[in-house]
mmCIF file of C-alpha atoms in Angstrom:
data_model
loop_
_atom_site.group_PDB
_atom_site.id
_atom_site.type_symbol
_atom_site.label_atom_id
_atom_site.label_comp_id
_atom_site.label_asym_id
_atom_site.label_seq_id
_atom_site.Cartn_x
_atom_site.Cartn_y
_atom_site.Cartn_z
ATOM 1 C CA MET A 1414 114.274 63.102 77.980
ATOM 2 C CA GLU A 1415 114.690 66.646 76.560
ATOM 3 C CA GLN A 1416 117.413 66.871 73.972
ATOM 4 C CA THR A 1417 120.160 69.495 74.380
ATOM 5 C CA TRP A 1418 120.701 72.230 71.670
ATOM 6 C CA GLU A 1419 123.942 70.437 70.801
ATOM 7 C CA SER A 1420 122.237 66.976 70.060
ATOM 8 C CA LEU A 1421 119.501 68.624 68.154
ATOM 9 C CA PHE A 1422 122.078 70.490 66.000
ATOM 10 C CA SER A 1423 124.186 67.365 65.444
ATOM 11 C CA GLU A 1424 121.165 65.442 64.446
ATOM 12 C CA GLN A 1425 119.852 68.166 61.925
ATOM 13 C CA ALA A 1426 123.469 68.669 60.557
ATOM 14 C CA GLY A 1427 123.819 64.864 60.113
ATOM 15 C CA ILE A 1428 120.584 64.735 58.322
ATOM 16 C CA GLU A 1429 121.825 67.587 55.880
ATOM 17 C CA GLY A 1430 125.009 65.466 55.141
ATOM 18 C CA HIS A 1431 127.528 67.601 57.033
ATOM 19 C CA SER A 1432 130.763 65.853 58.167
ATOM 20 C CA GLN A 1433 131.543 65.141 61.728
ATOM 21 C CA GLN A 1434 134.461 67.609 61.432
ATOM 22 C CA TYR A 1435 131.954 70.425 60.333
ATOM 23 C CA ILE A 1436 129.697 69.665 63.202
ATOM 24 C CA SER A 1437 132.425 69.689 65.873
ATOM 25 C CA GLU A 1438 133.684 73.011 64.628
ATOM 26 C CA CYS A 1439 130.229 74.491 64.714
ATOM 27 C CA LEU A 1440 129.660 73.181 68.224
ATOM 28 C CA ALA A 1441 133.001 74.457 69.384
ATOM 29 C CA TYR A 1442 132.246 77.963 67.856
ATOM 30 C CA ALA A 1443 128.828 77.969 69.386
ATOM 31 C CA GLY A 1444 130.222 77.022 72.806
ATOM 32 C CA ILE A 1445 132.570 80.084 72.881
ATOM 33 C CA LEU A 1446 129.538 82.417 72.215
ATOM 34 C CA HIS A 1447 127.370 80.661 74.732
ATOM 35 C CA SER A 1448 130.023 81.032 77.306
ATOM 36 C CA HIS A 1449 129.688 84.845 76.681
ATOM 37 C CA ASN A 1450 125.976 84.598 76.738
ATOM 38 C CA VAL A 1451 125.469 86.145 73.343
ATOM 39 C CA PRO A 1452 123.771 84.876 70.274
ATOM 40 C CA VAL A 1453 125.087 82.319 67.992
ATOM 41 C CA ILE A 1454 125.524 83.693 64.545
ATOM 42 C CA PHE A 1455 127.097 81.518 61.881
ATOM 43 C CA ASP A 1456 127.323 83.785 58.972
ATOM 44 C CA LYS A 1457 125.882 86.861 57.228
ATOM 45 C CA LEU A 1458 122.668 85.178 56.030
ATOM 46 C CA HIS A 1459 122.116 83.574 59.437
ATOM 47 C CA PHE A 1460 122.276 87.303 60.885
ATOM 48 C CA PHE A 1461 119.879 88.419 58.319
ATOM 49 C CA SER A 1462 117.387 85.620 59.291
ATOM 50 C CA PHE A 1463 116.960 87.262 62.854
ATOM 51 C CA PHE A 1464 114.970 90.145 61.024
ATOM 52 C CA PRO A 1465 112.661 88.227 58.611
ATOM 53 C CA ASP A 1466 110.572 91.308 57.939
ATOM 54 C CA ILE A 1467 113.527 93.271 56.567
ATOM 55 C CA LYS A 1468 114.432 92.269 53.031
ATOM 56 C CA LYS A 1469 117.852 90.976 52.147
ATOM 57 C CA GLY A 1470 118.605 93.765 49.885
ATOM 58 C CA ARG A 1471 117.822 96.418 52.488
ATOM 59 C CA MET A 1472 120.147 94.470 55.016
ATOM 60 C CA GLU A 1473 122.866 94.655 52.342
ATOM 61 C CA MET A 1474 122.353 98.400 51.992
ATOM 62 C CA PHE A 1475 123.029 98.823 55.746
ATOM 63 C CA LEU A 1476 126.252 97.086 55.350
ATOM 64 C CA LEU A 1477 127.063 99.535 52.569
ATOM 65 C CA ASN A 1478 125.848 102.505 54.654
ATOM 66 C CA LEU A 1479 123.549 103.409 51.744
ATOM 67 C CA CYS A 1480 120.390 105.503 52.674
ATOM 68 C CA CYS A 1481 120.561 104.471 56.168
ATOM 69 C CA TYR A 1482 121.229 107.702 58.081
ATOM 70 C CA LYS A 1483 119.961 111.076 58.557
ATOM 71 C CA ASN A 1484 122.661 113.844 59.136
ATOM 72 C CA TYR A 1485 122.174 117.023 61.046
ATOM 73 C CA SER A 1486 123.879 119.444 63.455
ATOM 74 C CA ILE A 1487 123.163 120.707 66.641
ATOM 75 C CA LYS A 1488 124.686 123.603 68.557
ATOM 76 C CA LYS A 1489 126.965 122.908 71.540
ATOM 77 C CA LYS A 1490 126.687 124.953 74.674
ATOM 78 C CA ALA A 1491 130.383 126.075 74.464
ATOM 79 C CA GLY A 1492 130.074 127.058 70.745
ATOM 80 C CA GLY A 1493 130.497 125.168 67.432
ATOM 81 C CA VAL A 1494 128.252 122.426 66.273
ATOM 82 C CA ARG A 1495 127.959 118.562 66.930
ATOM 83 C CA MET A 1496 127.242 116.449 63.908
ATOM 84 C CA ILE A 1497 124.565 113.684 64.643
ATOM 85 C CA SER A 1498 124.087 110.688 62.236
ATOM 86 C CA ALA A 1499 120.733 109.171 63.274
ATOM 87 C CA PRO A 1500 119.870 105.765 61.644
ATOM 88 C CA TYR A 1501 116.598 105.266 59.931
ATOM 89 C CA SER A 1502 114.107 103.102 61.677
ATOM 90 C CA ASP A 1503 114.876 99.572 60.186
ATOM 91 C CA LEU A 1504 118.711 100.012 60.834
ATOM 92 C CA LYS A 1505 118.026 101.510 64.282
ATOM 93 C CA ARG A 1506 115.893 98.339 64.980
ATOM 94 C CA VAL A 1507 118.820 96.166 63.934
ATOM 95 C CA GLN A 1508 121.305 98.292 66.061
ATOM 96 C CA ARG A 1509 118.837 97.956 69.006
ATOM 97 C CA TRP A 1510 119.002 94.221 68.721
ATOM 98 C CA VAL A 1511 122.742 94.208 68.709
ATOM 99 C CA TYR A 1512 122.779 96.405 71.793
ATOM 100 C CA GLU A 1513 120.199 94.389 73.795
ATOM 101 C CA ASN A 1514 121.339 90.888 72.740
ATOM 102 C CA ILE A 1515 125.128 91.270 72.527
ATOM 103 C CA LEU A 1516 126.456 94.439 74.110
ATOM 104 C CA LEU A 1517 124.311 94.404 77.316
ATOM 105 C CA LYS A 1518 125.422 90.809 77.891
ATOM 106 C CA ASP A 1519 128.902 92.063 78.081
ATOM 107 C CA LEU A 1520 128.410 94.852 80.736
ATOM 108 C CA SER A 1521 131.036 93.218 83.054
ATOM 109 C CA SER A 1522 133.749 94.236 80.468
ATOM 110 C CA VAL A 1523 133.055 97.863 80.944
ATOM 111 C CA SER A 1524 135.387 99.540 83.343
ATOM 112 C CA PRO A 1525 133.947 100.283 86.863
ATOM 113 C CA CYS A 1526 135.418 103.680 86.410
ATOM 114 C CA ALA A 1527 133.190 104.515 83.341
ATOM 115 C CA GLU A 1528 130.287 106.503 84.666
ATOM 116 C CA GLY A 1529 128.448 107.418 81.418
ATOM 117 C CA PHE A 1530 125.993 105.484 79.004
ATOM 118 C CA MET A 1531 125.333 102.570 81.581
ATOM 119 C CA PRO A 1532 121.875 101.155 81.738
ATOM 120 C CA LYS A 1533 119.786 101.809 84.951
ATOM 121 C CA ASP A 1534 120.605 99.303 87.643
ATOM 122 C CA LYS A 1535 119.684 99.677 91.267
ATOM 123 C CA ASP A 1536 122.815 97.741 92.337
ATOM 124 C CA ASP A 1537 125.270 99.706 90.107
ATOM 125 C CA ILE A 1538 124.086 103.293 89.673
ATOM 126 C CA ARG A 1539 126.276 105.229 87.416
ATOM 127 C CA ASN A 1540 125.530 108.777 86.130
ATOM 128 C CA ILE A 1541 126.875 112.281 86.286
ATOM 129 C CA VAL A 1542 126.096 112.543 89.953
ATOM 130 C CA THR A 1543 128.108 109.477 90.913
ATOM 131 C CA ASN A 1544 130.851 110.563 88.625
ATOM 132 C CA ALA A 1545 131.036 113.844 90.458
ATOM 133 C CA ARG A 1546 130.883 112.257 93.936
ATOM 134 C CA ARG A 1547 134.125 110.304 93.201
ATOM 135 C CA HIS A 1548 135.950 113.637 93.124
ATOM 136 C CA ALA A 1549 134.030 115.810 95.648
ATOM 137 C CA ARG A 1550 136.081 117.843 97.992
ATOM 138 C CA SER A 1551 139.330 117.097 96.319
ATOM 139 C CA LYS A 1552 142.706 118.918 96.958
ATOM 140 C CA TRP A 1553 143.364 118.997 93.303
ATOM 141 C CA LEU A 1554 141.304 118.158 90.021
ATOM 142 C CA ILE A 1555 142.317 117.568 86.449
ATOM 143 C CA ASN A 1556 139.555 117.719 83.635
ATOM 144 C CA VAL A 1557 140.553 116.321 80.175
ATOM 145 C CA ASP A 1558 138.246 116.346 77.188
ATOM 146 C CA ILE A 1559 138.730 113.883 74.366
ATOM 147 C CA GLN A 1560 138.321 115.555 70.948
ATOM 148 C CA ASN A 1561 135.862 113.935 68.532
ATOM 149 C CA PHE A 1562 135.297 110.977 70.866
ATOM 150 C CA PHE A 1563 132.820 108.892 68.625
ATOM 151 C CA ASP A 1564 134.549 109.728 65.396
ATOM 152 C CA SER A 1565 137.782 108.537 66.767
ATOM 153 C CA ILE A 1566 136.543 105.047 67.285
ATOM 154 C CA LYS A 1567 136.990 103.352 63.998
ATOM 155 C CA TYR A 1568 135.667 100.213 62.240
ATOM 156 C CA ASP A 1569 138.888 98.266 62.959
ATOM 157 C CA SER A 1570 138.334 98.732 66.632
ATOM 158 C CA VAL A 1571 134.732 97.663 66.421
ATOM 159 C CA TRP A 1572 135.502 94.530 64.364
ATOM 160 C CA GLU A 1573 138.189 93.644 66.815
ATOM 161 C CA TYR A 1574 135.811 93.930 69.842
ATOM 162 C CA PHE A 1575 133.193 91.535 68.199
ATOM 163 C CA SER A 1576 136.097 89.124 67.032
ATOM 164 C CA LYS A 1577 137.382 88.950 70.802
ATOM 165 C CA LEU A 1578 133.924 88.143 71.864
ATOM 166 C CA GLY A 1579 133.983 84.999 69.874
ATOM 167 C CA TYR A 1580 132.383 85.885 66.535
ATOM 168 C CA GLU A 1581 134.067 84.627 63.164
ATOM 169 C CA LYS A 1582 135.563 87.020 60.887
ATOM 170 C CA GLU A 1583 132.536 87.366 58.546
ATOM 171 C CA VAL A 1584 130.099 87.830 61.309
ATOM 172 C CA ALA A 1585 132.475 90.348 63.138
ATOM 173 C CA ASP A 1586 132.581 92.208 59.827
ATOM 174 C CA VAL A 1587 128.757 92.283 59.508
ATOM 175 C CA LEU A 1588 128.286 93.447 63.183
ATOM 176 C CA ALA A 1589 130.977 96.096 62.812
ATOM 177 C CA LYS A 1590 129.379 97.505 59.561
ATOM 178 C CA ILE A 1591 125.839 97.581 61.148
ATOM 179 C CA CYS A 1592 127.320 99.562 63.950
ATOM 180 C CA THR A 1593 129.593 101.985 62.095
ATOM 181 C CA TYR A 1594 129.011 104.763 59.433
ATOM 182 C CA GLN A 1595 131.684 105.788 57.198
ATOM 183 C CA PHE A 1596 133.935 103.530 59.130
ATOM 184 C CA ARG A 1597 133.490 105.240 62.641
ATOM 185 C CA LEU A 1598 130.915 105.099 65.408
ATOM 186 C CA PRO A 1599 127.954 107.372 64.509
ATOM 187 C CA GLN A 1600 126.827 109.758 67.093
ATOM 188 C CA GLY A 1601 123.109 109.019 67.095
ATOM 189 C CA ALA A 1602 123.168 105.152 66.894
ATOM 190 C CA PRO A 1603 121.909 103.244 69.834
ATOM 191 C CA THR A 1604 125.003 100.984 69.800
ATOM 192 C CA SER A 1605 127.585 103.731 69.840
ATOM 193 C CA PRO A 1606 127.594 104.845 73.605
ATOM 194 C CA MET A 1607 127.931 101.204 74.917
ATOM 195 C CA LEU A 1608 130.517 100.231 72.169
ATOM 196 C CA SER A 1609 132.537 103.091 73.228
ATOM 197 C CA ASN A 1610 132.598 102.050 76.801
ATOM 198 C CA LEU A 1611 133.534 98.457 75.899
ATOM 199 C CA ILE A 1612 136.171 99.558 73.325
ATOM 200 C CA VAL A 1613 137.760 102.245 75.574
ATOM 201 C CA ARG A 1614 138.266 99.647 78.456
ATOM 202 C CA SER A 1615 141.965 99.366 77.648
ATOM 203 C CA MET A 1616 142.456 103.159 78.091
ATOM 204 C CA ASP A 1617 140.380 103.100 81.253
ATOM 205 C CA ASP A 1618 142.695 100.418 82.575
ATOM 206 C CA ALA A 1619 145.707 102.295 81.696
ATOM 207 C CA PHE A 1620 144.406 105.311 83.702
ATOM 208 C CA VAL A 1621 143.474 103.178 86.616
ATOM 209 C CA GLU A 1622 147.035 101.959 86.715
ATOM 210 C CA LEU A 1623 148.375 105.504 86.672
ATOM 211 C CA ALA A 1624 145.990 106.634 89.353
ATOM 212 C CA SER A 1625 147.051 103.581 91.567
ATOM 213 C CA LYS A 1626 150.622 104.679 91.182
ATOM 214 C CA CYS A 1627 149.740 108.316 92.130
ATOM 215 C CA LYS A 1628 147.290 107.346 94.827
ATOM 216 C CA CYS A 1629 144.512 109.358 93.276
ATOM 217 C CA PHE A 1630 141.053 108.877 91.721
ATOM 218 C CA TYR A 1631 140.150 108.367 88.182
ATOM 219 C CA SER A 1632 136.838 108.283 86.140
ATOM 220 C CA ARG A 1633 135.476 108.825 82.760
ATOM 221 C CA TYR A 1634 132.049 110.075 81.621
ATOM 222 C CA ALA A 1635 131.848 109.624 77.933
ATOM 223 C CA ASP A 1636 134.709 111.907 76.539
ATOM 224 C CA ASP A 1637 135.304 113.498 79.905
ATOM 225 C CA ILE A 1638 138.389 112.265 81.876
ATOM 226 C CA THR A 1639 138.750 113.306 85.479
ATOM 227 C CA LEU A 1640 141.566 112.647 87.944
ATOM 228 C CA SER A 1641 141.695 113.929 91.528
ATOM 229 C CA GLY A 1642 143.502 113.479 94.788
ATOM 230 C CA ASN A 1643 144.002 114.615 98.286
ATOM 231 C CA SER A 1644 147.000 115.436 100.519
ATOM 232 C CA ASP A 1645 148.563 111.935 100.283
ATOM 233 C CA SER A 1646 148.224 111.866 96.435
ATOM 234 C CA ILE A 1647 150.784 112.839 93.704
ATOM 235 C CA MET A 1648 149.461 114.674 90.814
ATOM 236 C CA PRO A 1649 150.347 112.973 87.596
ATOM 237 C CA SER A 1650 151.946 115.069 84.850
ATOM 238 C CA MET A 1651 149.945 116.187 81.876
ATOM 239 C CA ARG A 1652 152.635 114.379 79.807
ATOM 240 C CA ASP A 1653 151.556 111.095 81.296
ATOM 241 C CA ILE A 1654 147.964 111.739 80.895
ATOM 242 C CA TYR A 1655 148.204 112.910 77.228
ATOM 243 C CA GLN A 1656 150.430 109.905 76.535
ATOM 244 C CA ILE A 1657 147.714 107.433 77.515
ATOM 245 C CA VAL A 1658 145.043 109.363 75.469
ATOM 246 C CA TYR A 1659 147.461 109.513 72.326
ATOM 247 C CA ALA A 1660 148.370 105.734 72.853
ATOM 248 C CA HIS A 1661 144.768 104.680 72.477
ATOM 249 C CA HIS A 1662 144.284 106.690 69.220
ATOM 250 C CA PHE A 1663 142.383 109.659 70.596
ATOM 251 C CA ARG A 1664 143.238 113.428 70.901
ATOM 252 C CA PRO A 1665 142.918 115.564 73.963
ATOM 253 C CA ASN A 1666 141.161 118.889 73.473
ATOM 254 C CA LYS A 1667 143.827 120.802 75.101
ATOM 255 C CA LYS A 1668 141.877 124.005 75.072
ATOM 256 C CA LYS A 1669 139.361 122.312 77.566
ATOM 257 C CA THR A 1670 141.991 120.729 79.843
ATOM 258 C CA LYS A 1671 141.741 122.332 83.337
ATOM 259 C CA ILE A 1672 143.697 121.914 86.675
ATOM 260 C CA SER A 1673 141.984 123.185 89.683
ATOM 261 C CA PHE A 1674 142.664 123.123 93.434
ATOM 262 C CA SER A 1675 140.453 123.134 96.550
ATOM 263 C CA CYS A 1676 140.510 126.994 96.701
ATOM 264 C CA ASP A 1677 138.966 127.134 93.248
ATOM 265 C CA ARG A 1678 135.474 126.447 91.836
ATOM 266 C CA GLN A 1679 135.933 122.794 90.901
ATOM 267 C CA MET A 1680 133.545 121.201 88.383
ATOM 268 C CA VAL A 1681 132.942 117.676 87.100
ATOM 269 C CA THR A 1682 130.395 116.939 84.333
ATOM 270 C CA GLY A 1683 128.771 120.269 84.891
ATOM 271 C CA LEU A 1684 128.412 119.861 88.749
ATOM 272 C CA THR A 1685 130.376 121.815 91.306
ATOM 273 C CA ILE A 1686 132.176 119.426 93.851
ATOM 274 C CA THR A 1687 134.093 122.091 95.919
ATOM 275 C CA ASP A 1688 131.892 121.529 98.930
ATOM 276 C CA GLY A 1689 129.912 118.223 98.157
ATOM 277 C CA VAL A 1690 128.059 117.750 94.890
ATOM 278 C CA HIS A 1691 125.818 120.595 93.764
ATOM 279 C CA VAL A 1692 124.013 122.009 90.642
ATOM 280 C CA PRO A 1693 125.926 125.283 89.737
ATOM 281 C CA LYS A 1694 124.346 128.154 91.609
ATOM 282 C CA LYS A 1695 123.601 130.067 88.446
ATOM 283 C CA TYR A 1696 121.577 127.226 87.054
ATOM 284 C CA ARG A 1697 119.469 126.975 90.061
ATOM 285 C CA LYS A 1698 119.005 130.835 90.263
ATOM 286 C CA ASP A 1699 117.928 130.800 86.631
ATOM 287 C CA VAL A 1700 115.254 128.077 87.156
ATOM 288 C CA TRP A 1701 113.942 130.069 90.169
ATOM 289 C CA LYS A 1702 113.824 133.068 88.046
ATOM 290 C CA GLU A 1703 111.751 131.136 85.267
ATOM 291 C CA LEU A 1704 109.323 130.092 87.971
ATOM 292 C CA TYR A 1705 108.896 133.458 89.327
ATOM 293 C CA CYS A 1706 108.347 135.241 85.992
ATOM 294 C CA CYS A 1707 105.552 132.458 85.156
ATOM 295 C CA LYS A 1708 103.749 133.158 88.291
ATOM 296 C CA LYS A 1709 104.136 136.993 88.081
ATOM 297 C CA PHE A 1710 103.378 137.782 84.476
ATOM 298 C CA GLY A 1711 101.664 134.710 83.437
ATOM 299 C CA VAL A 1712 103.100 131.641 81.228
ATOM 300 C CA ALA A 1713 101.922 132.977 77.926
ATOM 301 C CA SER A 1714 103.404 136.581 78.588
ATOM 302 C CA HIS A 1715 106.575 135.184 79.784
ATOM 303 C CA ILE A 1716 107.106 132.807 76.916
ATOM 304 C CA ALA A 1717 106.309 135.554 74.419
ATOM 305 C CA TYR A 1718 108.838 137.927 76.050
ATOM 306 C CA ARG A 1719 111.659 135.521 77.010
ATOM 307 C CA HIS A 1720 111.294 132.291 75.001
ATOM 308 C CA PRO A 1721 109.422 132.974 71.759
ATOM 309 C CA ASP A 1722 111.180 130.154 69.944
ATOM 310 C CA GLN A 1723 110.833 127.592 72.825
ATOM 311 C CA GLY A 1724 107.789 125.482 71.526
ATOM 312 C CA MET A 1725 107.876 122.991 74.487
ATOM 313 C CA TYR A 1726 108.592 125.511 77.260
ATOM 314 C CA ARG A 1727 106.731 123.663 80.139
ATOM 315 C CA TYR A 1728 108.612 120.346 79.481
ATOM 316 C CA TRP A 1729 111.889 122.241 78.946
ATOM 317 C CA LEU A 1730 111.486 123.760 82.387
ATOM 318 C CA LEU A 1731 110.437 120.497 83.914
ATOM 319 C CA GLY A 1732 113.298 118.695 82.616
ATOM 320 C CA ARG A 1733 115.682 121.280 84.287
ATOM 321 C CA ILE A 1734 113.721 120.994 87.560
ATOM 322 C CA MET A 1735 113.993 117.179 87.517
ATOM 323 C CA PHE A 1736 117.753 117.438 86.814
ATOM 324 C CA ILE A 1737 118.108 119.454 89.898
ATOM 325 C CA LYS A 1738 116.106 117.176 91.902
ATOM 326 C CA SER A 1739 118.204 114.277 90.899
ATOM 327 C CA VAL A 1740 121.251 115.994 92.164
ATOM 328 C CA GLU A 1741 119.768 118.114 95.070
ATOM 329 C CA PRO A 1742 116.429 116.405 96.095
ATOM 330 C CA GLU A 1743 115.285 118.935 98.657
ATOM 331 C CA CYS A 1744 115.747 122.030 96.295
ATOM 332 C CA GLY A 1745 114.239 120.118 93.311
ATOM 333 C CA GLU A 1746 111.268 119.237 95.411
ATOM 334 C CA LYS A 1747 110.624 122.923 96.342
ATOM 335 C CA MET A 1748 110.981 123.907 92.746
ATOM 336 C CA LEU A 1749 108.540 121.045 91.526
ATOM 337 C CA GLN A 1750 105.897 122.241 94.065
ATOM 338 C CA GLU A 1751 106.295 125.804 92.728
ATOM 339 C CA PHE A 1752 106.114 124.500 89.105
ATOM 340 C CA ASN A 1753 102.879 122.487 89.982
ATOM 341 C CA SER A 1754 101.365 125.604 91.444
ATOM 342 C CA ILE A 1755 101.573 127.577 88.219
ATOM 343 C CA ASN A 1756 98.450 128.062 86.070
ATOM 344 C CA TRP A 1757 99.566 126.519 82.737
ATOM 345 C CA GLY A 1758 96.242 127.200 81.090
ATOM 346 C CA ILE A 1759 95.314 123.549 80.543
#
């Protein structure tokens, strides 16, 4: 008869001279973690043992945030810069392990209204398109942007998440330090997007409650909050909306707050929703223009004239076409056929 992990653990712990009380406490602790379908981790050294090819000293450096990240900035479309803190390969691998073995096992804790950062699932598709569809053809629409979203999620909130999952204090501390940089979620770590969804669940629930009272619709894509309603809905006050944001330790970017109506051009996560869900007309027009110029003047001449600094032009253009295809399949397919008919000189 095959022994259970409990009996094997008890037997080995007894051989090592541990008391029955110690064994019972360990089994109870492991039972809680097993109920959440996450790995049992007893302490810091036990966590380190999951990565035998990474030296203990290196793992300790991860916990101290020493020589672990590459910092750089990228330009935002609306102006300004976004700071990226990208982990080096060893830390990224550890974070990827946490993501795959802990965070992905807790997907049910993510709000159904969170549309961003979700893994592909044929039974639960969530992306910018599904986010926009929730609000299509609305009578009114409110867009609210959260300022410095990842930076606003601090170490304490991450520690609390792992603690509530069942991990004891030392382990929750280790996991929180692995997933934070300078005591906040780094924009660039593989764990940050999913952790943000899991930690922001309480704010999502507060907005769902508000939406229920007002008989309107709510969704959140990363740091973009959207509420919308029809003729039988009550538009919530900006005071109530901001109050929820502030209560969960975030700050709204009031300059980006927008209220629009059915007679206006309504947009959600970059897509127009006034008459169904579409890619903005200008975006489509610009892609058609790129395709036209490539065929008329030749790819090399067009790149030299219009995109001298675009080193991966072909893949940049293909990416735009595939984005359009994901939103408007028929239009995207026509563009793809035109793209494939171009002489790329290969």
